[in-house]
mmCIF file of C-alpha atoms in Angstrom:
data_model
loop_
_atom_site.group_PDB
_atom_site.id
_atom_site.type_symbol
_atom_site.label_atom_id
_atom_site.label_comp_id
_atom_site.label_asym_id
_atom_site.label_seq_id
_atom_site.Cartn_x
_atom_site.Cartn_y
_atom_site.Cartn_z
ATOM 1 C CA GLY A 1159 -39.779 -43.505 -32.491
ATOM 2 C CA VAL A 1160 -36.420 -44.962 -33.474
ATOM 3 C CA VAL A 1161 -38.151 -47.957 -35.086
ATOM 4 C CA TYR A 1162 -40.247 -45.636 -37.249
ATOM 5 C CA ALA A 1163 -37.207 -43.490 -38.079
ATOM 6 C CA LYS A 1164 -35.225 -46.549 -39.228
ATOM 7 C CA LYS A 1165 -38.118 -47.398 -41.538
ATOM 8 C CA ARG A 1166 -38.019 -43.784 -42.771
ATOM 9 C CA ASP A 1167 -41.551 -43.210 -41.546
ATOM 10 C CA TYR A 1168 -40.657 -39.791 -40.222
ATOM 11 C CA GLN A 1169 -44.239 -38.661 -39.597
ATOM 12 C CA LYS A 1170 -44.858 -41.571 -37.210
ATOM 13 C CA ALA A 1171 -41.490 -41.018 -35.526
ATOM 14 C CA LEU A 1172 -42.351 -37.351 -35.040
ATOM 15 C CA LYS A 1173 -45.770 -38.182 -33.621
ATOM 16 C CA TYR A 1174 -44.259 -40.701 -31.185
ATOM 17 C CA TRP A 1175 -41.509 -38.348 -30.008
ATOM 18 C CA LEU A 1176 -43.884 -35.404 -29.635
ATOM 19 C CA LYS A 1177 -46.059 -37.504 -27.298
ATOM 20 C CA ASN A 1178 -43.006 -38.090 -25.095
ATOM 21 C CA LYS A 1179 -41.934 -34.450 -25.138
ATOM 22 C CA SER A 1180 -44.493 -33.345 -22.532
ATOM 23 C CA ALA A 1181 -43.027 -35.791 -20.010
ATOM 24 C CA LYS A 1182 -39.392 -35.304 -21.047
ATOM 25 C CA ALA A 1183 -39.283 -31.643 -22.091
ATOM 26 C CA ASN A 1184 -35.600 -31.190 -21.134
ATOM 27 C CA ASN A 1185 -34.291 -34.525 -22.378
ATOM 28 C CA PRO A 1186 -31.478 -33.587 -24.809
ATOM 29 C CA VAL A 1187 -31.621 -36.923 -26.646
ATOM 30 C CA LEU A 1188 -35.333 -36.525 -27.321
ATOM 31 C CA LEU A 1189 -34.866 -32.905 -28.385
ATOM 32 C CA ALA A 1190 -32.020 -33.887 -30.737
ATOM 33 C CA ARG A 1191 -34.210 -36.619 -32.235
ATOM 34 C CA LEU A 1192 -37.009 -34.114 -32.789
ATOM 35 C CA GLY A 1193 -34.574 -31.735 -34.483
ATOM 36 C CA TRP A 1194 -33.304 -34.549 -36.676
ATOM 37 C CA VAL A 1195 -36.777 -35.722 -37.703
ATOM 38 C CA TYR A 1196 -37.840 -32.152 -38.485
ATOM 39 C CA GLU A 1197 -34.752 -31.922 -40.722
ATOM 40 C CA LYS A 1198 -35.821 -35.087 -42.526
ATOM 41 C CA LEU A 1199 -39.271 -33.556 -43.021
ATOM 42 C CA ASN A 1200 -37.684 -30.352 -44.405
ATOM 43 C CA LYS A 1201 -39.055 -28.275 -41.536
ATOM 44 C CA THR A 1202 -35.861 -26.316 -40.991
ATOM 45 C CA ASP A 1203 -37.257 -23.696 -38.602
ATOM 46 C CA LYS A 1204 -38.785 -26.353 -36.325
ATOM 47 C CA ALA A 1205 -35.532 -28.326 -36.459
ATOM 48 C CA ILE A 1206 -33.544 -25.279 -35.394
ATOM 49 C CA GLU A 1207 -35.993 -24.627 -32.564
ATOM 50 C CA GLU A 1208 -35.573 -28.180 -31.219
ATOM 51 C CA TYR A 1209 -31.789 -28.099 -31.614
ATOM 52 C CA LYS A 1210 -31.613 -24.843 -29.660
ATOM 53 C CA LEU A 1211 -33.670 -26.418 -26.868
ATOM 54 C CA CYS A 1212 -31.331 -29.403 -26.972
ATOM 55 C CA ILE A 1213 -28.275 -27.189 -26.642
ATOM 56 C CA GLN A 1214 -29.858 -25.418 -23.654
ATOM 57 C CA ALA A 1215 -30.591 -28.776 -22.028
ATOM 58 C CA ASN A 1216 -27.071 -30.111 -22.632
ATOM 59 C CA PRO A 1217 -24.453 -27.696 -24.019
ATOM 60 C CA PHE A 1218 -22.259 -30.508 -25.338
ATOM 61 C CA ASN A 1219 -24.482 -32.500 -27.604
ATOM 62 C CA HIS A 1220 -24.581 -33.391 -31.268
ATOM 63 C CA ALA A 1221 -27.250 -30.733 -31.574
ATOM 64 C CA PHE A 1222 -24.382 -28.247 -31.941
ATOM 65 C CA ILE A 1223 -23.345 -30.061 -35.094
ATOM 66 C CA SER A 1224 -26.841 -30.337 -36.528
ATOM 67 C CA HIS A 1225 -27.762 -26.776 -35.646
ATOM 68 C CA SER A 1226 -24.555 -25.650 -37.308
ATOM 69 C CA GLU A 1227 -25.337 -27.655 -40.436
ATOM 70 C CA ILE A 1228 -28.754 -26.027 -40.679
ATOM 71 C CA ALA A 1229 -27.189 -22.603 -40.157
ATOM 72 C CA ALA A 1230 -24.807 -23.441 -42.996
ATOM 73 C CA LEU A 1231 -27.733 -24.324 -45.245
ATOM 74 C CA LYS A 1232 -29.251 -20.960 -44.417
ATOM 75 C CA GLY A 1233 -25.975 -19.196 -45.225
ATOM 76 C CA GLU A 1234 -25.243 -18.222 -41.606
ATOM 77 C CA ASP A 1235 -21.549 -19.032 -41.855
ATOM 78 C CA LYS A 1236 -20.409 -16.979 -38.832
ATOM 79 C CA GLU A 1237 -22.934 -18.776 -36.630
ATOM 80 C CA VAL A 1238 -21.684 -22.099 -37.957
ATOM 81 C CA ILE A 1239 -18.063 -21.306 -37.146
ATOM 82 C CA ASN A 1240 -18.904 -19.898 -33.695
ATOM 83 C CA SER A 1241 -20.999 -22.949 -32.818
ATOM 84 C CA PHE A 1242 -18.211 -25.343 -33.786
ATOM 85 C CA LYS A 1243 -15.663 -23.262 -31.876
ATOM 86 C CA LYS A 1244 -17.827 -23.739 -28.764
ATOM 87 C CA VAL A 1245 -17.695 -27.479 -29.340
ATOM 88 C CA ILE A 1246 -13.891 -27.339 -29.652
ATOM 89 C CA ASN A 1247 -13.627 -25.293 -26.434
ATOM 90 C CA ILE A 1248 -15.552 -28.025 -24.628
ATOM 91 C CA ASP A 1249 -13.755 -30.937 -26.328
ATOM 92 C CA PRO A 1250 -10.552 -29.952 -28.156
ATOM 93 C CA GLY A 1251 -10.259 -33.472 -29.595
ATOM 94 C CA TYR A 1252 -13.661 -33.516 -31.291
ATOM 95 C CA ALA A 1253 -12.600 -34.193 -34.882
ATOM 96 C CA GLU A 1254 -15.998 -33.589 -36.478
ATOM 97 C CA ALA A 1255 -16.037 -29.958 -35.322
ATOM 98 C CA TYR A 1256 -12.700 -29.239 -37.014
ATOM 99 C CA TYR A 1257 -13.857 -31.015 -40.160
ATOM 100 C CA ARG A 1258 -17.110 -29.043 -40.358
ATOM 101 C CA ILE A 1259 -15.362 -25.717 -39.726
ATOM 102 C CA GLY A 1260 -12.964 -26.617 -42.532
ATOM 103 C CA LEU A 1261 -15.885 -27.237 -44.882
ATOM 104 C CA VAL A 1262 -17.375 -23.836 -44.041
ATOM 105 C CA TYR A 1263 -14.017 -22.124 -44.597
ATOM 106 C CA GLY A 1264 -13.855 -23.910 -47.948
ATOM 107 C CA LYS A 1265 -17.290 -22.549 -48.829
ATOM 108 C CA LEU A 1266 -16.057 -19.074 -47.849
ATOM 109 C CA GLN A 1267 -13.057 -19.476 -50.186
ATOM 110 C CA GLU A 1268 -10.623 -19.376 -47.247
ATOM 111 C CA GLY A 1269 -8.402 -22.181 -48.489
ATOM 112 C CA GLU A 1270 -5.615 -22.039 -45.910
ATOM 113 C CA ASN A 1271 -8.065 -22.014 -42.999
ATOM 114 C CA ALA A 1272 -10.062 -24.839 -44.579
ATOM 115 C CA ILE A 1273 -6.975 -27.000 -45.064
ATOM 116 C CA THR A 1274 -5.642 -26.274 -41.563
ATOM 117 C CA LYS A 1275 -8.893 -27.292 -39.851
ATOM 118 C CA ILE A 1276 -9.365 -30.403 -41.964
ATOM 119 C CA LEU A 1277 -5.738 -31.448 -41.358
ATOM 120 C CA ILE A 1278 -6.428 -31.256 -37.617
ATOM 121 C CA ALA A 1279 -9.605 -33.297 -38.096
ATOM 122 C CA GLU A 1280 -7.733 -35.890 -40.145
ATOM 123 C CA LYS A 1281 -5.123 -36.239 -37.376
ATOM 124 C CA PHE A 1282 -7.844 -36.855 -34.774
ATOM 125 C CA TYR A 1283 -9.716 -39.283 -37.036
ATOM 126 C CA ARG A 1284 -6.510 -41.300 -37.466
ATOM 127 C CA ARG A 1285 -5.899 -41.325 -33.687
ATOM 128 C CA GLN A 1286 -9.460 -42.612 -33.242
ATOM 129 C CA ASP A 1287 -8.837 -45.245 -35.922
ATOM 130 C CA ASP A 1288 -11.744 -43.835 -37.972
ATOM 131 C CA LYS A 1289 -10.321 -44.777 -41.352
ATOM 132 C CA GLU A 1290 -13.425 -43.771 -43.294
ATOM 133 C CA MET A 1291 -13.509 -40.190 -42.000
ATOM 134 C CA ALA A 1292 -9.719 -39.896 -42.210
ATOM 135 C CA SER A 1293 -10.053 -40.854 -45.882
ATOM 136 C CA HIS A 1294 -12.816 -38.281 -46.438
ATOM 137 C CA ALA A 1295 -10.681 -35.622 -44.773
ATOM 138 C CA GLY A 1296 -7.670 -36.557 -46.907
ATOM 139 C CA LYS A 1297 -9.756 -36.249 -50.072
ATOM 140 C CA LYS A 1298 -11.012 -32.819 -49.007
ATOM 141 C CA ILE A 1299 -7.480 -31.677 -48.250
ATOM 142 C CA ARG A 1300 -6.307 -32.739 -51.723
ATOM 143 C CA LEU A 1301 -9.327 -31.069 -53.292
ATOM 144 C CA PHE A 1302 -8.645 -27.801 -51.452
ATOM 145 C CA LEU A 1303 -4.916 -27.951 -52.208
ATOM 146 C CA ASN A 1304 -5.745 -28.161 -55.914
ATOM 147 C CA LYS A 1305 -8.589 -25.654 -55.787
ATOM 148 C CA TYR A 1306 -6.520 -23.001 -54.011
ATOM 149 C CA HIS A 1307 -3.239 -23.896 -55.754
ATOM 150 C CA LEU A 1308 -1.508 -24.592 -52.456
ATOM 151 C CA ARG A 1309 1.246 -27.189 -52.208
#
């Protein structure tokens, strides 16, 4: 399935992974891959279904992030924030969760909350030596500082 996904042949990847699902119904990696491929195929409801199964199989999984992103696309901002808060409760150092919450707060026009969360994310990205994401976070912080006239 991964080979097909890398070639962007999402239909073949889906077919391959679905064959494996009957034998590995509770495998969180497989469920996350199914959610991801459904996203790529613009089948949002199916993606959400797989991500929820993935979360049930393994509460700390990247499915939280993907499920939250889909919820954001659907305008379910409270669900997005609550999902990321669960991630932070499990792993307080998980930078991506802070970053994504900050983006949602930015969408909700809550500038101070957005900046606070993204500042925390930036700090963790720097500690992890993830220069690319630290740079993205810094750009978002500057954007929000200007947008909300905070300095």
